[in-house]
Amino acid sequence: MHLILFVLFAGICLAGAINLLLQSHPINSALSLIVVMTSLAVLYLLLGAEFLAAAQIIVYSGAIMVLFTFVVMLLNAGREERTMGSGVARVVGFPAVVVILAVIATVILHAQGLGVASLSDPITTTEDLSKVLFHELLLPFEVTSVLILIAILGAVALARHGHGDPEAQGERTAGK
Amino acid sequence: MNLLSQEVPISWYLLLSAILCSRGVVGFLIKRNLITMFMSIELMLNAVNLSFVTFA
């Protein structure tokens, strides 16, 4: 059962990734990215991470992809021309990608003691997760929230840049 | 019956993660649009997430 589900959803995932590369319109790329993320959520469920699977569907397939489609439609991004990358990408990038993938695949396939993943593995419930997150890892959790706050402030500063009144811009440049 | 009770090696998940990540890099290289490049970065991020969950 595990093998069948894994092969099925890994195939869907890889097909979605290929489709993301082949489509020339950004909306089609976004829709195939939704397919990739939803099948990844099923793979998380197979690995016993039920909370992460739910978060993957809600946050990635839901919120982030809606944000992507909003941005695509707001910017009115049309069909892109296919350039197959710049010269540097063609000369250095693609061989580097192939070599790195080959090295990683060789290392993974020759690694010993990785074991198997079975459906009878214990599921990490939300209770276990929150016990770890709010007792032992409380300080990193709070530091992460401060980091998100800094990111919000940076987004506000970047969005206001160039749209404020000229006096405020003059003050800002004078302050620098 | 044998197929139904079969387990999946951990290395298959890691291999899937590596393939997805390399496809993200290829997408980052061949795409010209800023939004689709960002989508390729999201694909790489999700591939790394899959490997994290596999090791957990």
PDB file of N, CA, C and O in Angstrom, chain A residues 6 10 13-14 17 36 40 43-44 47 101 104-105 108, chain B residues 10-25 43-55:
ATOM      1  N   PHE A   6       3.251   5.696  -2.716  1.00  0.00           N
ATOM      2  CA  PHE A   6       4.462   6.480  -2.956  1.00  0.00           C
ATOM      3  C   PHE A   6       4.724   6.643  -4.447  1.00  0.00           C
ATOM      4  O   PHE A   6       4.987   7.749  -4.924  1.00  0.00           O
ATOM      5  N   ALA A  10       4.565  10.231  -6.095  1.00  0.00           N
ATOM      6  CA  ALA A  10       5.857  10.722  -6.573  1.00  0.00           C
ATOM      7  C   ALA A  10       5.797  10.978  -8.073  1.00  0.00           C
ATOM      8  O   ALA A  10       6.345  11.967  -8.570  1.00  0.00           O
ATOM      9  N   CYS A  13       3.956  14.160  -8.609  1.00  0.00           N
ATOM     10  CA  CYS A  13       4.823  15.260  -8.191  1.00  0.00           C
ATOM     11  C   CYS A  13       5.841  15.596  -9.286  1.00  0.00           C
ATOM     12  O   CYS A  13       6.017  16.758  -9.658  1.00  0.00           O
ATOM     13  N   LEU A  14       6.497  14.558  -9.815  1.00  0.00           N
ATOM     14  CA  LEU A  14       7.507  14.803 -10.852  1.00  0.00           C
ATOM     15  C   LEU A  14       6.851  15.318 -12.131  1.00  0.00           C
ATOM     16  O   LEU A  14       7.416  16.184 -12.819  1.00  0.00           O
ATOM     17  N   ALA A  17       6.211  18.910 -11.671  1.00  0.00           N
ATOM     18  CA  ALA A  17       7.444  19.699 -11.765  1.00  0.00           C
ATOM     19  C   ALA A  17       7.869  19.884 -13.222  1.00  0.00           C
ATOM     20  O   ALA A  17       8.280  20.982 -13.626  1.00  0.00           O
ATOM     21  N   VAL A  36       2.139  19.876  -7.397  1.00  0.00           N
ATOM     22  CA  VAL A  36       3.353  19.388  -6.739  1.00  0.00           C
ATOM     23  C   VAL A  36       3.204  19.457  -5.226  1.00  0.00           C
ATOM     24  O   VAL A  36       3.496  18.494  -4.506  1.00  0.00           O
ATOM     25  N   LEU A  40       3.031  16.447  -2.460  1.00  0.00           N
ATOM     26  CA  LEU A  40       4.025  16.414  -1.385  1.00  0.00           C
ATOM     27  C   LEU A  40       3.355  16.286  -0.026  1.00  0.00           C
ATOM     28  O   LEU A  40       3.886  15.628   0.874  1.00  0.00           O
ATOM     29  N   LEU A  43       2.733  12.751   0.523  1.00  0.00           N
ATOM     30  CA  LEU A  43       3.975  12.056   0.893  1.00  0.00           C
ATOM     31  C   LEU A  43       4.325  12.315   2.362  1.00  0.00           C
ATOM     32  O   LEU A  43       4.825  11.419   3.055  1.00  0.00           O
ATOM     33  N   TYR A  44       4.048  13.539   2.856  1.00  0.00           N
ATOM     34  CA  TYR A  44       4.271  13.818   4.282  1.00  0.00           C
ATOM     35  C   TYR A  44       3.390  12.927   5.143  1.00  0.00           C
ATOM     36  O   TYR A  44       3.821  12.428   6.189  1.00  0.00           O
ATOM     37  N   LEU A  47       4.835   9.631   5.456  1.00  0.00           N
ATOM     38  CA  LEU A  47       5.976   9.603   6.359  1.00  0.00           C
ATOM     39  C   LEU A  47       5.561   9.791   7.813  1.00  0.00           C
ATOM     40  O   LEU A  47       6.409   9.819   8.693  1.00  0.00           O
ATOM     41  N   LEU A 101      23.245  16.434  -9.279  1.00  0.00           N
ATOM     42  CA  LEU A 101      22.201  15.417  -9.128  1.00  0.00           C
ATOM     43  C   LEU A 101      22.807  14.020  -9.149  1.00  0.00           C
ATOM     44  O   LEU A 101      22.420  13.150  -8.352  1.00  0.00           O
ATOM     45  N   ILE A 104      24.603  13.400  -5.784  1.00  0.00           N
ATOM     46  CA  ILE A 104      23.657  13.179  -4.689  1.00  0.00           C
ATOM     47  C   ILE A 104      23.000  11.812  -4.819  1.00  0.00           C
ATOM     48  O   ILE A 104      22.862  11.071  -3.833  1.00  0.00           O
ATOM     49  N   ALA A 105      22.616  11.442  -6.058  1.00  0.00           N
ATOM     50  CA  ALA A 105      21.960  10.146  -6.255  1.00  0.00           C
ATOM     51  C   ALA A 105      22.903   9.002  -5.917  1.00  0.00           C
ATOM     52  O   ALA A 105      22.505   8.015  -5.283  1.00  0.00           O
ATOM     53  N   ILE A 108      23.249   8.828  -2.094  1.00  0.00           N
ATOM     54  CA  ILE A 108      22.034   8.327  -1.451  1.00  0.00           C
ATOM     55  C   ILE A 108      21.883   6.831  -1.693  1.00  0.00           C
ATOM     56  O   ILE A 108      21.585   6.066  -0.781  1.00  0.00           O
TER      57      ILE A 108
ATOM     58  N   ILE B  10      13.989   4.542   2.506  1.00  0.00           N
ATOM     59  CA  ILE B  10      14.153   5.971   2.768  1.00  0.00           C
ATOM     60  C   ILE B  10      14.854   6.660   1.601  1.00  0.00           C
ATOM     61  O   ILE B  10      14.565   7.800   1.252  1.00  0.00           O
ATOM     62  N   SER B  11      15.773   5.907   0.950  1.00  0.00           N
ATOM     63  CA  SER B  11      16.567   6.526  -0.114  1.00  0.00           C
ATOM     64  C   SER B  11      15.696   6.942  -1.286  1.00  0.00           C
ATOM     65  O   SER B  11      16.043   7.878  -2.008  1.00  0.00           O
ATOM     66  N   TRP B  12      14.551   6.304  -1.495  1.00  0.00           N
ATOM     67  CA  TRP B  12      13.687   6.717  -2.595  1.00  0.00           C
ATOM     68  C   TRP B  12      13.132   8.109  -2.356  1.00  0.00           C
ATOM     69  O   TRP B  12      13.063   8.935  -3.268  1.00  0.00           O
ATOM     70  N   TYR B  13      12.744   8.367  -1.105  1.00  0.00           N
ATOM     71  CA  TYR B  13      12.252   9.709  -0.773  1.00  0.00           C
ATOM     72  C   TYR B  13      13.356  10.748  -0.993  1.00  0.00           C
ATOM     73  O   TYR B  13      13.112  11.831  -1.534  1.00  0.00           O
ATOM     74  N   LEU B  14      14.576  10.400  -0.570  1.00  0.00           N
ATOM     75  CA  LEU B  14      15.679  11.358  -0.726  1.00  0.00           C
ATOM     76  C   LEU B  14      15.995  11.585  -2.199  1.00  0.00           C
ATOM     77  O   LEU B  14      16.309  12.700  -2.621  1.00  0.00           O
ATOM     78  N   LEU B  15      15.875  10.510  -2.991  1.00  0.00           N
ATOM     79  CA  LEU B  15      16.114  10.641  -4.431  1.00  0.00           C
ATOM     80  C   LEU B  15      15.058  11.541  -5.067  1.00  0.00           C
ATOM     81  O   LEU B  15      15.375  12.393  -5.907  1.00  0.00           O
ATOM     82  N   LEU B  16      13.801  11.344  -4.660  1.00  0.00           N
ATOM     83  CA  LEU B  16      12.726  12.208  -5.166  1.00  0.00           C
ATOM     84  C   LEU B  16      12.998  13.665  -4.799  1.00  0.00           C
ATOM     85  O   LEU B  16      12.821  14.571  -5.624  1.00  0.00           O
ATOM     86  N   SER B  17      13.463  13.874  -3.571  1.00  0.00           N
ATOM     87  CA  SER B  17      13.775  15.229  -3.131  1.00  0.00           C
ATOM     88  C   SER B  17      14.895  15.838  -3.967  1.00  0.00           C
ATOM     89  O   SER B  17      14.820  17.005  -4.372  1.00  0.00           O
ATOM     90  N   ALA B  18      15.933  15.038  -4.269  1.00  0.00           N
ATOM     91  CA  ALA B  18      17.053  15.547  -5.075  1.00  0.00           C
ATOM     92  C   ALA B  18      16.592  15.885  -6.484  1.00  0.00           C
ATOM     93  O   ALA B  18      16.976  16.923  -7.049  1.00  0.00           O
ATOM     94  N   ILE B  19      15.733  15.024  -7.069  1.00  0.00           N
ATOM     95  CA  ILE B  19      15.260  15.282  -8.435  1.00  0.00           C
ATOM     96  C   ILE B  19      14.417  16.558  -8.463  1.00  0.00           C
ATOM     97  O   ILE B  19      14.578  17.408  -9.349  1.00  0.00           O
ATOM     98  N   LEU B  20      13.542  16.719  -7.458  1.00  0.00           N
ATOM     99  CA  LEU B  20      12.711  17.923  -7.415  1.00  0.00           C
ATOM    100  C   LEU B  20      13.572  19.171  -7.273  1.00  0.00           C
ATOM    101  O   LEU B  20      13.325  20.194  -7.919  1.00  0.00           O
ATOM    102  N   CYS B  21      14.604  19.083  -6.425  1.00  0.00           N
ATOM    103  CA  CYS B  21      15.459  20.246  -6.198  1.00  0.00           C
ATOM    104  C   CYS B  21      16.212  20.608  -7.470  1.00  0.00           C
ATOM    105  O   CYS B  21      16.331  21.776  -7.826  1.00  0.00           O
ATOM    106  N   SER B  22      16.703  19.587  -8.210  1.00  0.00           N
ATOM    107  CA  SER B  22      17.434  19.897  -9.432  1.00  0.00           C
ATOM    108  C   SER B  22      16.492  20.472 -10.486  1.00  0.00           C
ATOM    109  O   SER B  22      16.877  21.347 -11.273  1.00  0.00           O
ATOM    110  N   ARG B  23      15.224  20.025 -10.488  1.00  0.00           N
ATOM    111  CA  ARG B  23      14.272  20.617 -11.425  1.00  0.00           C
ATOM    112  C   ARG B  23      13.986  22.061 -11.067  1.00  0.00           C
ATOM    113  O   ARG B  23      13.778  22.894 -11.947  1.00  0.00           O
ATOM    114  N   GLY B  24      14.000  22.357  -9.773  1.00  0.00           N
ATOM    115  CA  GLY B  24      13.857  23.750  -9.375  1.00  0.00           C
ATOM    116  C   GLY B  24      15.010  24.600  -9.879  1.00  0.00           C
ATOM    117  O   GLY B  24      14.817  25.717 -10.343  1.00  0.00           O
ATOM    118  N   VAL B  25      16.237  24.046  -9.800  1.00  0.00           N
ATOM    119  CA  VAL B  25      17.406  24.795 -10.284  1.00  0.00           C
ATOM    120  C   VAL B  25      17.300  25.009 -11.786  1.00  0.00           C
ATOM    121  O   VAL B  25      17.568  26.112 -12.296  1.00  0.00           O
ATOM    122  N   LEU B  43       9.841  25.564  -5.374  1.00  0.00           N
ATOM    123  CA  LEU B  43       9.962  24.127  -5.641  1.00  0.00           C
ATOM    124  C   LEU B  43      11.193  23.561  -4.946  1.00  0.00           C
ATOM    125  O   LEU B  43      11.134  22.492  -4.312  1.00  0.00           O
ATOM    126  N   MET B  44      12.312  24.298  -5.022  1.00  0.00           N
ATOM    127  CA  MET B  44      13.525  23.847  -4.324  1.00  0.00           C
ATOM    128  C   MET B  44      13.292  23.778  -2.814  1.00  0.00           C
ATOM    129  O   MET B  44      13.720  22.826  -2.148  1.00  0.00           O
ATOM    130  N   LEU B  45      12.609  24.795  -2.288  1.00  0.00           N
ATOM    131  CA  LEU B  45      12.332  24.836  -0.838  1.00  0.00           C
ATOM    132  C   LEU B  45      11.511  23.629  -0.411  1.00  0.00           C
ATOM    133  O   LEU B  45      11.796  22.994   0.609  1.00  0.00           O
ATOM    134  N   ASN B  46      10.509  23.272  -1.221  1.00  0.00           N
ATOM    135  CA  ASN B  46       9.667  22.135  -0.870  1.00  0.00           C
ATOM    136  C   ASN B  46      10.434  20.831  -0.967  1.00  0.00           C
ATOM    137  O   ASN B  46      10.193  19.916  -0.181  1.00  0.00           O
ATOM    138  N   ALA B  47      11.372  20.749  -1.914  1.00  0.00           N
ATOM    139  CA  ALA B  47      12.185  19.536  -2.024  1.00  0.00           C
ATOM    140  C   ALA B  47      13.042  19.353  -0.771  1.00  0.00           C
ATOM    141  O   ALA B  47      13.143  18.250  -0.223  1.00  0.00           O
ATOM    142  N   VAL B  48      13.627  20.451  -0.299  1.00  0.00           N
ATOM    143  CA  VAL B  48      14.443  20.370   0.919  1.00  0.00           C
ATOM    144  C   VAL B  48      13.568  20.027   2.114  1.00  0.00           C
ATOM    145  O   VAL B  48      13.965  19.243   2.989  1.00  0.00           O
ATOM    146  N   ASN B  49      12.340  20.575   2.152  1.00  0.00           N
ATOM    147  CA  ASN B  49      11.403  20.222   3.219  1.00  0.00           C
ATOM    148  C   ASN B  49      11.127  18.736   3.233  1.00  0.00           C
ATOM    149  O   ASN B  49      11.043  18.126   4.297  1.00  0.00           O
ATOM    150  N   LEU B  50      10.961  18.153   2.027  1.00  0.00           N
ATOM    151  CA  LEU B  50      10.690  16.714   1.943  1.00  0.00           C
ATOM    152  C   LEU B  50      11.856  15.915   2.529  1.00  0.00           C
ATOM    153  O   LEU B  50      11.629  14.937   3.261  1.00  0.00           O
ATOM    154  N   SER B  51      13.076  16.350   2.248  1.00  0.00           N
ATOM    155  CA  SER B  51      14.211  15.599   2.800  1.00  0.00           C
ATOM    156  C   SER B  51      14.283  15.756   4.319  1.00  0.00           C
ATOM    157  O   SER B  51      14.617  14.808   5.028  1.00  0.00           O
ATOM    158  N   PHE B  52      13.916  16.955   4.839  1.00  0.00           N
ATOM    159  CA  PHE B  52      13.880  17.149   6.294  1.00  0.00           C
ATOM    160  C   PHE B  52      12.879  16.200   6.939  1.00  0.00           C
ATOM    161  O   PHE B  52      13.161  15.558   7.957  1.00  0.00           O
ATOM    162  N   VAL B  53      11.670  16.134   6.349  1.00  0.00           N
ATOM    163  CA  VAL B  53      10.631  15.275   6.909  1.00  0.00           C
ATOM    164  C   VAL B  53      11.045  13.810   6.831  1.00  0.00           C
ATOM    165  O   VAL B  53      10.767  13.021   7.734  1.00  0.00           O
ATOM    166  N   THR B  54      11.762  13.469   5.748  1.00  0.00           N
ATOM    167  CA  THR B  54      12.209  12.084   5.619  1.00  0.00           C
ATOM    168  C   THR B  54      13.208  11.719   6.713  1.00  0.00           C
ATOM    169  O   THR B  54      13.142  10.632   7.289  1.00  0.00           O
ATOM    170  N   PHE B  55      14.107  12.637   7.030  1.00  0.00           N
ATOM    171  CA  PHE B  55      15.107  12.348   8.064  1.00  0.00           C
ATOM    172  C   PHE B  55      14.505  12.407   9.460  1.00  0.00           C
ATOM    173  O   PHE B  55      15.060  11.823  10.387  1.00  0.00           O
TER     174      PHE B  55
END
